[in-house]
mmCIF file of C-alpha atoms (C1' of nucleotides) and ligand atoms in Angstrom:
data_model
loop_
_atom_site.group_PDB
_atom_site.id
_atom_site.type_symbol
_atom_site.label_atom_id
_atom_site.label_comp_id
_atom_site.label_asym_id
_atom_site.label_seq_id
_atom_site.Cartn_x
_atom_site.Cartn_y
_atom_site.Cartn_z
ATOM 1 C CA UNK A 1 0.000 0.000 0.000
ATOM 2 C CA UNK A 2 1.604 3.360 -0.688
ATOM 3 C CA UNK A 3 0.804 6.777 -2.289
ATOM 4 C CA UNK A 4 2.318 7.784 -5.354
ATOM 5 C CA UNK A 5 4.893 10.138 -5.459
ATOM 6 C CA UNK A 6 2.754 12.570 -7.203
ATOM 7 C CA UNK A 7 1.194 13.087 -3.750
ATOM 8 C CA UNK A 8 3.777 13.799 -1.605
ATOM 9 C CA UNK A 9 5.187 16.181 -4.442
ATOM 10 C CA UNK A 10 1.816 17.706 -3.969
ATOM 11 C CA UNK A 11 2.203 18.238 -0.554
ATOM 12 C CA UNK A 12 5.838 19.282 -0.664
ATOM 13 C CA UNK A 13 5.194 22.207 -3.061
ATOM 14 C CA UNK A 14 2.425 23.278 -0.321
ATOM 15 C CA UNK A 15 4.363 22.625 2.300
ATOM 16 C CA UNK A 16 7.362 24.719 0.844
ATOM 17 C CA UNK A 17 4.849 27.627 -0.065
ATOM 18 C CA UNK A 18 3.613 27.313 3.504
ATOM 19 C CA UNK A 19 6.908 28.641 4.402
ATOM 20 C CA UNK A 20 7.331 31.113 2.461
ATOM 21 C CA UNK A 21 6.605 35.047 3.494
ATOM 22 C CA UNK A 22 3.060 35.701 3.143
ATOM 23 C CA UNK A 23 1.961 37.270 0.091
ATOM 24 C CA UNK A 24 5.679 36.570 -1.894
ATOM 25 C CA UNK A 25 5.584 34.168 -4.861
ATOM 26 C CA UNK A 26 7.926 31.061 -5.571
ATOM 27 C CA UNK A 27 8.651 29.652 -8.745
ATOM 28 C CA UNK A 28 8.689 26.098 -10.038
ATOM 29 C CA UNK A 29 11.755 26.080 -11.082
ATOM 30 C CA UNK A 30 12.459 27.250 -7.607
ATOM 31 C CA UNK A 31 11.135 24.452 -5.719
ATOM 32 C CA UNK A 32 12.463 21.779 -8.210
ATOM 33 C CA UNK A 33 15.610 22.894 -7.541
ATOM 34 C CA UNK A 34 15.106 23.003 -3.776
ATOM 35 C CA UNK A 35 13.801 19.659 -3.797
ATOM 36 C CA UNK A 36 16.356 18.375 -6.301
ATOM 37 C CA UNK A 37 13.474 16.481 -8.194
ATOM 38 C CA UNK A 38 12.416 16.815 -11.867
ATOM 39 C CA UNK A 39 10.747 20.232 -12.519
ATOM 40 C CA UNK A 40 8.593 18.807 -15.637
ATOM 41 C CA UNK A 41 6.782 16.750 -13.253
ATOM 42 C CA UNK A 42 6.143 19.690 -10.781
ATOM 43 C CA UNK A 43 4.543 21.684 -13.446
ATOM 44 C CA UNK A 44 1.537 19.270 -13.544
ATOM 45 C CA UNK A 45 1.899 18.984 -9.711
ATOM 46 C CA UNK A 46 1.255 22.539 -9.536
ATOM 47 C CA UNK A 47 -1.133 22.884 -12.449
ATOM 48 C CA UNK A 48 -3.792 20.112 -10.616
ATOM 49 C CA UNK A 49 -2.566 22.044 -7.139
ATOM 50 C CA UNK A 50 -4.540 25.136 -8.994
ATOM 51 C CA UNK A 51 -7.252 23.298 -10.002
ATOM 52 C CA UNK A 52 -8.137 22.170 -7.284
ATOM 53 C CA UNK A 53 -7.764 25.318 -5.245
ATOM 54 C CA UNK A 54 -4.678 24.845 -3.101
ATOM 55 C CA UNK A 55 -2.745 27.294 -5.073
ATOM 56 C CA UNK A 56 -3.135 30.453 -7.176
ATOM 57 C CA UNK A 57 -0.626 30.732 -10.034
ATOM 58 C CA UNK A 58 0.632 33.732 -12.097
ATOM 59 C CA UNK A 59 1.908 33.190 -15.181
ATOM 60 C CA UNK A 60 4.383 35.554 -17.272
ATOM 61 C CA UNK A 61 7.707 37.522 -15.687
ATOM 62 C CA UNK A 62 7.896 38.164 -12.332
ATOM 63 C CA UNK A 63 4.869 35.500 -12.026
ATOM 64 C CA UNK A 64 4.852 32.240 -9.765
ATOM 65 C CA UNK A 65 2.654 30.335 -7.420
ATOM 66 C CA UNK A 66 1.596 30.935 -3.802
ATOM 67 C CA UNK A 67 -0.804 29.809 -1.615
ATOM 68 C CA UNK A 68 -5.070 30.274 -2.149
ATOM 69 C CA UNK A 69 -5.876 30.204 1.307
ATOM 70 C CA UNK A 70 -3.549 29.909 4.611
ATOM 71 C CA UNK A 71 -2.234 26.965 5.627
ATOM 72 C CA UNK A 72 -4.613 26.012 8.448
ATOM 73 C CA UNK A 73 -7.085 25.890 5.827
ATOM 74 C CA UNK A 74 -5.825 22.935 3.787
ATOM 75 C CA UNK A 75 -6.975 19.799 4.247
ATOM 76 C CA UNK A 76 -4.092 17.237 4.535
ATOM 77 C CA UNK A 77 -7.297 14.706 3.756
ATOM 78 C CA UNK A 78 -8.618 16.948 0.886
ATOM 79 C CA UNK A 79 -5.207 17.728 -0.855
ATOM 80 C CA UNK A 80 -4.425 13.353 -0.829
ATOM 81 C CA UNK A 81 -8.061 13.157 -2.279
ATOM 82 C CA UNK A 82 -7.658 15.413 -5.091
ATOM 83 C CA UNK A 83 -4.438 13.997 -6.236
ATOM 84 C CA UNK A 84 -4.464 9.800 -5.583
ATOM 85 C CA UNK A 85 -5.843 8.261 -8.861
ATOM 86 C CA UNK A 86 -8.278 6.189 -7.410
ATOM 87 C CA UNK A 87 -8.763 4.442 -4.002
ATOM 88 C CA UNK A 88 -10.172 1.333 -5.112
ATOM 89 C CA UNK A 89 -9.057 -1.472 -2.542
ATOM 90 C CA UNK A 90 -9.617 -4.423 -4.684
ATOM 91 C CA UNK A 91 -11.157 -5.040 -8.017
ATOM 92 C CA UNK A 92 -14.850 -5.451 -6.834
ATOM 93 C CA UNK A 93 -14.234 -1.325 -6.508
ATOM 94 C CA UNK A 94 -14.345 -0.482 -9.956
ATOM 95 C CA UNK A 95 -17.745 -1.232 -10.911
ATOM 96 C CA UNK A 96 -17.012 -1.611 -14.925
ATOM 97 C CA UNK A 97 -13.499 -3.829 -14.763
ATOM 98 C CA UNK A 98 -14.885 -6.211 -12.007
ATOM 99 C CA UNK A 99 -14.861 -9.958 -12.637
ATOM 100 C CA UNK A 100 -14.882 -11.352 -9.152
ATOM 101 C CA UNK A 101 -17.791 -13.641 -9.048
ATOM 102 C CA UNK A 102 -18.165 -13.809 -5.194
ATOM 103 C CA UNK A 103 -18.919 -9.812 -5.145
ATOM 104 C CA UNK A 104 -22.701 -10.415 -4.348
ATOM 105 C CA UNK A 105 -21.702 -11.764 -1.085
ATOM 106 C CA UNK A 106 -18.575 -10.959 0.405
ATOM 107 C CA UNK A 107 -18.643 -8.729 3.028
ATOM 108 C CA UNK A 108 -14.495 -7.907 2.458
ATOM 109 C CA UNK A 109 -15.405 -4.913 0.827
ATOM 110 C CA UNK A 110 -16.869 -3.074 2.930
ATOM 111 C CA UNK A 111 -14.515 -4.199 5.308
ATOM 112 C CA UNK A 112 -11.595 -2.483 3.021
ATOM 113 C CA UNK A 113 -13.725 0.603 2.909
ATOM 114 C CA UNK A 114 -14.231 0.979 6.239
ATOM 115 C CA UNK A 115 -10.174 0.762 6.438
ATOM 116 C CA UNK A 116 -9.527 3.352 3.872
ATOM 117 C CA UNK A 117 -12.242 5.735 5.277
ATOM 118 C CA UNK A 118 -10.764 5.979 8.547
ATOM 119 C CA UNK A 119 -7.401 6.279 6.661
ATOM 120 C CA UNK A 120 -8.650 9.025 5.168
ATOM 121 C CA UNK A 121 -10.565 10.463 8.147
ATOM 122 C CA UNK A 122 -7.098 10.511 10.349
ATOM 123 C CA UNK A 123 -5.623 12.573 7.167
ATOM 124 C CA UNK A 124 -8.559 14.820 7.622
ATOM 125 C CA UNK A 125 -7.694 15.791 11.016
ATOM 126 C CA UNK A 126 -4.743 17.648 9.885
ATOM 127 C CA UNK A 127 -3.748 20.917 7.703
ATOM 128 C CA UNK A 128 -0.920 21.967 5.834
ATOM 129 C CA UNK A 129 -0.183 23.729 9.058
ATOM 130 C CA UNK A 130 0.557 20.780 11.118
ATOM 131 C CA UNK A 131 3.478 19.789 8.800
ATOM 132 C CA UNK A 132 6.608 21.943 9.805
ATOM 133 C CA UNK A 133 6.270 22.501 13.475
ATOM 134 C CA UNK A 134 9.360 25.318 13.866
ATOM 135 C CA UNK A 135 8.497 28.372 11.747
ATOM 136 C CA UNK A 136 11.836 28.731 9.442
ATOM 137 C CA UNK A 137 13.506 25.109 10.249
ATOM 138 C CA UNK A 138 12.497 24.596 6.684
ATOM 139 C CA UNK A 139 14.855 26.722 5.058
ATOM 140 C CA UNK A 140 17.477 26.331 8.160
ATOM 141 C CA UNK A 141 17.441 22.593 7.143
ATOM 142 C CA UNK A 142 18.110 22.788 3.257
ATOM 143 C CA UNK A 143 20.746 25.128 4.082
ATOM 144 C CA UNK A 144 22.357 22.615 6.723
ATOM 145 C CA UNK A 145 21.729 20.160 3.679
ATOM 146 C CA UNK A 146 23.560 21.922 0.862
ATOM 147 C CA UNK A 147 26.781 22.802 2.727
ATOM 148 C CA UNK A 148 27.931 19.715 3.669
ATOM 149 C CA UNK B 1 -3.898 4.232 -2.877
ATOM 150 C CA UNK B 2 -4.592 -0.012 -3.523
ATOM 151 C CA UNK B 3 -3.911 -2.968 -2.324
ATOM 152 C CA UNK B 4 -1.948 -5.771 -4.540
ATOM 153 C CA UNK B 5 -4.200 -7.859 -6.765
ATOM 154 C CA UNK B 6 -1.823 -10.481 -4.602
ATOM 155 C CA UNK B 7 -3.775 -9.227 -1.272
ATOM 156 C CA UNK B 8 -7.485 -9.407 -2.691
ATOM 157 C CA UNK B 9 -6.392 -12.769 -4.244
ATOM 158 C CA UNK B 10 -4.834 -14.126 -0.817
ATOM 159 C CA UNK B 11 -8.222 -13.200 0.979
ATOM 160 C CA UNK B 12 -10.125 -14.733 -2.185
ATOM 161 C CA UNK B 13 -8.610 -18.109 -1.082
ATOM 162 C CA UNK B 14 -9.009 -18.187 2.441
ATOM 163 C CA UNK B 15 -12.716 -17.078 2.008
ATOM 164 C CA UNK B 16 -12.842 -20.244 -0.371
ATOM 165 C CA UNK B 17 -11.651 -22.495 2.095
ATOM 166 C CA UNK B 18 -13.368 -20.769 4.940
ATOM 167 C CA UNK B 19 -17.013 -21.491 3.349
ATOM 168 C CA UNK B 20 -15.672 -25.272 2.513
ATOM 169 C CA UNK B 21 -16.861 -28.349 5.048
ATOM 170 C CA UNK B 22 -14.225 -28.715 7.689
ATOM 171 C CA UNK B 23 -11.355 -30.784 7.391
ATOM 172 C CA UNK B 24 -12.016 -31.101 3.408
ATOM 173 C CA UNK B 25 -9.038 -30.116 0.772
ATOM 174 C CA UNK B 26 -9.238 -27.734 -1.594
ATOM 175 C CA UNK B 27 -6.545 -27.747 -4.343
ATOM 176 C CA UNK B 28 -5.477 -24.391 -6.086
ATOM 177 C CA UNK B 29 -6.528 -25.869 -9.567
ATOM 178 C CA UNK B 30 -10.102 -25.747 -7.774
ATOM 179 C CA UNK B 31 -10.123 -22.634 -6.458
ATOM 180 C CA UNK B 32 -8.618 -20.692 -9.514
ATOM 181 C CA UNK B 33 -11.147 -22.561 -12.007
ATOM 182 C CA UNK B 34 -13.868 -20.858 -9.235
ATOM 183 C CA UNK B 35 -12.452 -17.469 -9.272
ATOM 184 C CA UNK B 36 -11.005 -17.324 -13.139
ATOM 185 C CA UNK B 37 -8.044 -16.009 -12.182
ATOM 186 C CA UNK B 38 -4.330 -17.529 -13.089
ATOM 187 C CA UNK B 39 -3.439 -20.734 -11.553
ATOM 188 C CA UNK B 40 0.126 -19.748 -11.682
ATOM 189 C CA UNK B 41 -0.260 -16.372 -9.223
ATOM 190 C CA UNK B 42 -2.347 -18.670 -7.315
ATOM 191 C CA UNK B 43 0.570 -21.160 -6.224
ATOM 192 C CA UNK B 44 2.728 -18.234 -5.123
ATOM 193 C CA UNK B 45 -0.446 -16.850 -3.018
ATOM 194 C CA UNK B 46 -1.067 -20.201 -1.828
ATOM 195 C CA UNK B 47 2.851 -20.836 -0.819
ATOM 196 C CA UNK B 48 2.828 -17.610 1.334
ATOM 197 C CA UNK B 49 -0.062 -17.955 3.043
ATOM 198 C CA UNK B 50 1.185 -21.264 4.030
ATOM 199 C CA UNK B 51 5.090 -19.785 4.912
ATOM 200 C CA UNK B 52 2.284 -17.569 7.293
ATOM 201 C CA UNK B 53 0.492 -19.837 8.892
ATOM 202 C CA UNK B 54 -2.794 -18.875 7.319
ATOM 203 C CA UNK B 55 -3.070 -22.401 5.766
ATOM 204 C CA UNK B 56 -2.251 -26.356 5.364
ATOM 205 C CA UNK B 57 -0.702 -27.893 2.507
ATOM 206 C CA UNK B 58 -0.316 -31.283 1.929
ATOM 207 C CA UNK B 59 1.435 -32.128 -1.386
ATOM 208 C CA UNK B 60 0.778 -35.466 -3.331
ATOM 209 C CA UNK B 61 -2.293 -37.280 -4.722
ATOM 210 C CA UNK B 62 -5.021 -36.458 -2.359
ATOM 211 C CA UNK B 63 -3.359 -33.449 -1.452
ATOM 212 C CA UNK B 64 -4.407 -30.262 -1.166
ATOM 213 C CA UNK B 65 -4.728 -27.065 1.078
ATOM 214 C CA UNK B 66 -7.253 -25.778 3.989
ATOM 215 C CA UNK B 67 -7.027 -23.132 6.458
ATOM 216 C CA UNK B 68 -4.836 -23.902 9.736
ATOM 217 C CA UNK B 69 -7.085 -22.216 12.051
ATOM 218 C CA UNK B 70 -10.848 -21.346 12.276
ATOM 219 C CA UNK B 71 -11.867 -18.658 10.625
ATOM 220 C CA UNK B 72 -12.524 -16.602 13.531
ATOM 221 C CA UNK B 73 -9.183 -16.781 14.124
ATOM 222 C CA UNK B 74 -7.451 -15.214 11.399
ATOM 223 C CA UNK B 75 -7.315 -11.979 11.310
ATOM 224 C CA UNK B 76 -7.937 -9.293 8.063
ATOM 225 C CA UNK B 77 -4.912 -6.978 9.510
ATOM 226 C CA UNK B 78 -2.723 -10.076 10.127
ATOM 227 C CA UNK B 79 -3.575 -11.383 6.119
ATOM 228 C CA UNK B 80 -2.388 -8.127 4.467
ATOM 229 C CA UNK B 81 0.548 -7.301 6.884
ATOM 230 C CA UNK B 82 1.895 -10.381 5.663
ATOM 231 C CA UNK B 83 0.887 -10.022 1.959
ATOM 232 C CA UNK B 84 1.171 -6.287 1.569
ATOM 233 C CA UNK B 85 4.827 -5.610 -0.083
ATOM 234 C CA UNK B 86 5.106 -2.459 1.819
ATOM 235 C CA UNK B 87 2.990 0.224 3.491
ATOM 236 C CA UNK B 88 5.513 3.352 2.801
ATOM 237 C CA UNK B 89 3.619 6.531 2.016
ATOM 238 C CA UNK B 90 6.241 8.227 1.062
ATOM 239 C CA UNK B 91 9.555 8.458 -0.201
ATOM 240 C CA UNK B 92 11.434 8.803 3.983
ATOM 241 C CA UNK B 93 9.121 5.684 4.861
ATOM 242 C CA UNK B 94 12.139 4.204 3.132
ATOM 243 C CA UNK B 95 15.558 5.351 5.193
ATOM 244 C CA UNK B 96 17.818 3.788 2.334
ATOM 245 C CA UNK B 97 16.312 5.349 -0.648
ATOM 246 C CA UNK B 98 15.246 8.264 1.055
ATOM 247 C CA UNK B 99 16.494 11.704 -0.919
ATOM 248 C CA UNK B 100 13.638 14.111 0.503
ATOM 249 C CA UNK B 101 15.614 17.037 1.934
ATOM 250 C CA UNK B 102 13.427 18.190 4.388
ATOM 251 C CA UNK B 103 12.660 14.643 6.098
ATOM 252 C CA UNK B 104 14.471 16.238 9.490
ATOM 253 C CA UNK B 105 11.736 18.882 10.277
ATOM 254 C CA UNK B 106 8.637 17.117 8.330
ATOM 255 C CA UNK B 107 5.643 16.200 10.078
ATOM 256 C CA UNK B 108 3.807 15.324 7.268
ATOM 257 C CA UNK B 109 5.010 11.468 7.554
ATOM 258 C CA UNK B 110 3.949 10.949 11.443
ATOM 259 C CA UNK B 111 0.599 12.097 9.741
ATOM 260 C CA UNK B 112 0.942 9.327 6.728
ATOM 261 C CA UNK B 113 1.807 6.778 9.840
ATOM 262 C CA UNK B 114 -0.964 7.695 11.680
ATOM 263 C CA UNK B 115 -3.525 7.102 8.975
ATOM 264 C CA UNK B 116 -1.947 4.007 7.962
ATOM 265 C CA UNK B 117 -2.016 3.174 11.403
ATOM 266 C CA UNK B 118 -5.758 3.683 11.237
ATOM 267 C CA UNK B 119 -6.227 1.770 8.223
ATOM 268 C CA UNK B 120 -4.539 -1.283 9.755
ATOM 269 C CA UNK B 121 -6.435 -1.267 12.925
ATOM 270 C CA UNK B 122 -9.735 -1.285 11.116
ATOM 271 C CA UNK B 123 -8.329 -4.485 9.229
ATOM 272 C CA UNK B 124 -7.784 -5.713 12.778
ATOM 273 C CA UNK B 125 -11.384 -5.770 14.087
ATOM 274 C CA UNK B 126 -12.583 -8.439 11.516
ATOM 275 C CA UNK B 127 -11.415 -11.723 11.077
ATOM 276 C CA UNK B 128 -12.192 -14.216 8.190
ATOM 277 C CA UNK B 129 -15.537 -15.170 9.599
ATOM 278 C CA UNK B 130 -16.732 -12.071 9.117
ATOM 279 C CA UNK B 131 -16.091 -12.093 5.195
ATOM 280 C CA UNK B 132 -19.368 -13.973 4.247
ATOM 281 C CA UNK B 133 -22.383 -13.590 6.608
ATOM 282 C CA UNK B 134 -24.961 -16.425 4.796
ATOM 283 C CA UNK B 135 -22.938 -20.344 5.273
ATOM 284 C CA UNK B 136 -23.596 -21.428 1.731
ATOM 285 C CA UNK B 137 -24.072 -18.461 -0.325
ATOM 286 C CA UNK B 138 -20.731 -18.395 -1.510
ATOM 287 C CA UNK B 139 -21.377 -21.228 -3.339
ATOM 288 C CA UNK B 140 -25.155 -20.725 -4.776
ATOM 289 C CA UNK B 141 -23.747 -17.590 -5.800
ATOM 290 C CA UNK B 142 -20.904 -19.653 -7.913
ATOM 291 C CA UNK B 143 -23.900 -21.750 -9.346
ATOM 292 C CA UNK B 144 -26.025 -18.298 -10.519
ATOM 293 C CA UNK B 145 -22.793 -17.079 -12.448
ATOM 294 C CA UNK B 146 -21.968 -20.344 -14.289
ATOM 295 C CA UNK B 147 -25.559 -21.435 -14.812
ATOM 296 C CA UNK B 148 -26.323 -17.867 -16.361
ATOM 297 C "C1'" DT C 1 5.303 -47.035 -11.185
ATOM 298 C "C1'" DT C 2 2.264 -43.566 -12.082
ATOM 299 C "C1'" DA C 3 -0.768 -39.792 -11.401
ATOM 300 C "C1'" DA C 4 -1.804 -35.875 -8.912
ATOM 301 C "C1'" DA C 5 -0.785 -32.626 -5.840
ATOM 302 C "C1'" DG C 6 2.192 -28.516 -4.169
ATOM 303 C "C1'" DA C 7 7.280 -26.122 -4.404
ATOM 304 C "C1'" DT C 8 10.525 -23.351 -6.648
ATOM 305 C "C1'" DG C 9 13.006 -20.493 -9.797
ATOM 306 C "C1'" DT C 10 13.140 -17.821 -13.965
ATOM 307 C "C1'" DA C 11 11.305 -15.254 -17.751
ATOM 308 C "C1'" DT C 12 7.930 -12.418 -19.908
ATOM 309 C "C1'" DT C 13 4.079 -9.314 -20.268
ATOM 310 C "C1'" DT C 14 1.328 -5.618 -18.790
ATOM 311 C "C1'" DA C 15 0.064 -1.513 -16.705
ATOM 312 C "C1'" DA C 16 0.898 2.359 -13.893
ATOM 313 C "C1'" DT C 17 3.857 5.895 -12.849
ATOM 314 C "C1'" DA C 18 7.409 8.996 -13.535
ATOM 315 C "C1'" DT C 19 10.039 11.700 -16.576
ATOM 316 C "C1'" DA C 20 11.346 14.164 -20.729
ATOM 317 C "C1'" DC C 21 10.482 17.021 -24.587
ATOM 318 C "C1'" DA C 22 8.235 20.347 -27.513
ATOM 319 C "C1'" DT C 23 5.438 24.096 -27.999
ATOM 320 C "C1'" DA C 24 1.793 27.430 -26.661
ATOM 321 C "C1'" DT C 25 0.237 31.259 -23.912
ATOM 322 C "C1'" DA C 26 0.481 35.061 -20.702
ATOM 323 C "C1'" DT C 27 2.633 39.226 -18.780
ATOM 324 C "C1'" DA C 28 6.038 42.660 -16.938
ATOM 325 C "C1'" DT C 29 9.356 45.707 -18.517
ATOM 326 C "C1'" DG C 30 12.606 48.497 -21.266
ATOM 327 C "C1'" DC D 1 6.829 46.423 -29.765
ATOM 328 C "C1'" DA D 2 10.311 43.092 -28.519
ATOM 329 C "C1'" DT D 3 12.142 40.287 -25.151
ATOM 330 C "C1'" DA D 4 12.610 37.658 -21.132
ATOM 331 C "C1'" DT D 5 10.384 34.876 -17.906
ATOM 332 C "C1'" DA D 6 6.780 32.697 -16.026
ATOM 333 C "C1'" DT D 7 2.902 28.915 -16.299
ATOM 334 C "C1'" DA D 8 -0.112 25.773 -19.562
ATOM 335 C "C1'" DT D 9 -0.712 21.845 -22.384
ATOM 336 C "C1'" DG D 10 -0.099 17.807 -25.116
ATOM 337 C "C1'" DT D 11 2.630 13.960 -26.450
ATOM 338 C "C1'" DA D 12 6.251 10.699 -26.162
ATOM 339 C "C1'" DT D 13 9.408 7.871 -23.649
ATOM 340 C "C1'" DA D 14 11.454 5.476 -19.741
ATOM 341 C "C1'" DT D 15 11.188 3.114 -15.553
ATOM 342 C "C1'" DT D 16 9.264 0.243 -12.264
ATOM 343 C "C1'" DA D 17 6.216 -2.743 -9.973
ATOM 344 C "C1'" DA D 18 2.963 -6.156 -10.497
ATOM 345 C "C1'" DA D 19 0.898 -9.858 -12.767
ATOM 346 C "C1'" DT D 20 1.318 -13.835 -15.487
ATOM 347 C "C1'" DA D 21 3.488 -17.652 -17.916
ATOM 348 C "C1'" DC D 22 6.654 -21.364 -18.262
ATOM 349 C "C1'" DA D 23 9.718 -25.034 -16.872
ATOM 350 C "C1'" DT D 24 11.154 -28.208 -13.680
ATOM 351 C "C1'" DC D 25 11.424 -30.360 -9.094
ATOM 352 C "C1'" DT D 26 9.530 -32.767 -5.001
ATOM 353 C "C1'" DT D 27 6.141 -35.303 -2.457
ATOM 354 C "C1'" DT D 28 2.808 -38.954 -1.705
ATOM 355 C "C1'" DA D 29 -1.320 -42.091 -2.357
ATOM 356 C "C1'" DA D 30 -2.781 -45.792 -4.890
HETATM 357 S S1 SF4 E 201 -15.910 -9.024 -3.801
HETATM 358 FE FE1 SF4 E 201 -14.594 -9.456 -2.046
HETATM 359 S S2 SF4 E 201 -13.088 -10.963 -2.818
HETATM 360 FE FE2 SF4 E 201 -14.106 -10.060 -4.610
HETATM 361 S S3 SF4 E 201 -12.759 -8.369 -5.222
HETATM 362 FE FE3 SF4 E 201 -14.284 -7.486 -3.821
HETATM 363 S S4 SF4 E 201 -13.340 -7.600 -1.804
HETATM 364 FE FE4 SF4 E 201 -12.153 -8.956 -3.122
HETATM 365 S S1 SF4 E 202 9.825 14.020 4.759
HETATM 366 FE FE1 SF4 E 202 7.719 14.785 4.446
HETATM 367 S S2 SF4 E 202 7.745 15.651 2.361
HETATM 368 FE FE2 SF4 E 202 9.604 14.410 2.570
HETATM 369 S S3 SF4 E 202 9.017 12.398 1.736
HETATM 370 FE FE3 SF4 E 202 8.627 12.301 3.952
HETATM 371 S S4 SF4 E 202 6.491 12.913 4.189
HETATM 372 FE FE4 SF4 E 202 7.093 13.534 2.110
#
DNA sequence: TTAAAGATGTATTTAATATACATATATATG
DNA sequence: CATATATATGTATATTAAATACATCTTTAA
């Protein structure tokens, strides 16, 4: 069971604008290179990040990304939602592709569900603003990283 | 977020042999002609549940395999702990492959743990006997699918 | 001795995910 | 208006994990 990485990139780039001044923008390019990871895949990170709300962008020079709404306002729960594919526990979860023939009657399913809901529910308890306890140990600990 | 095909396919057996009269052998040729599914995957599901202790094997003519303990005994949790490759929700769940630079000051992953944590204790209130609730329907539901 | 069962190791296929590449669009500024 | 710099978008490729197939070995009842 894991997420993909496309989710935790998600949350990283919110978690590194979460950091940020208020009100300044960041760049992709800027946060690739902070997290050392590929910068094509950010952009569609941050593209779905603005569809969904989490982020406002602005495009053209002196543009870049920041957050829509403060950090105690986004959903750890919501954000995972928005970017996992799917959630579907076993095959018997996608209606169209299932073949198991003992889905009349097996009570697994909802067993799985009930699993992934409170999975999902423990997520909910929490907000971008639960993720970096010490304002500024962010940037204090790429700095540490980067030097050595 | 999903489980392995492996996992479903694991608990797909031992529901098979839960709903079969006691002390009877099944053999995996009988159990994958049931589901449809490969015969092949099915030996490596059957092997580990056996290396687990989930199930009895008995090679040889007049062999065959059936659960170790009662139903009520095994555990959901227990099943996909063992049959689960992995529960890491992110890249740090992983210490050797770990690259994420801010791992030292992120709370984000005691937040993944917890709601694994969750998930898995949900799978720990139900056991195998609580997988089919009508003795017999498993099978009268096998008969409605071929017979259709 | 043979048939029927599981055990084991390797190879291949498939599908999902991650990554790269190319190009379009928007916007601030000189 | 031209240019530089930012995001937007679509497509192609690479990588990886998972599923499946194949081949052979071992065990055991009859
Ligand atoms: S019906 Fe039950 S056994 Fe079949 S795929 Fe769904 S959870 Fe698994
Ligand atoms: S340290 Fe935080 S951001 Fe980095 S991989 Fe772990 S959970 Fe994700």
């Amino acid at each position: 069971m894991q997420l993909t990485q496309y989710t935790d990139y998600s949350l990283r780039v919110l978690i590194y604008l979460s950091q940020k001044p208020a009100q300044t923008l960041a760049t992709i390019t800027e946060i690739s290179d902070f997290y050392g990871i590929s910068r094509n895949h950010l952009v569609k990170v941050v593209h779905s990040l603005a569809i969904n709300g989490f982020l406002e962008t602005t495009r053209g020079k002196n543009g870049g990304i920041r957050l829509a709404k403060p950090a105690a306002q986004i959903g750890i729960g919501e954000v995972v939602r928005s970017t996992e594919p799917n959630f579907e526990m076993a095959e018997c979860f996608n209606h169209q592709n299932n073949t198991c023939i003992i889905t009349p009657v097996c009570s697994l399913k909802g067993i799985l569900s009930e699993a992934r809901n409170s999975f999902i529910a423990t997520l909910d308890q929490y907000t971008l603003a639960d993720t970096i306890q010490k304002p500024g140990s962010l940037f204090r600990s790429y700095m540490q990283a980067i030097n050595k």
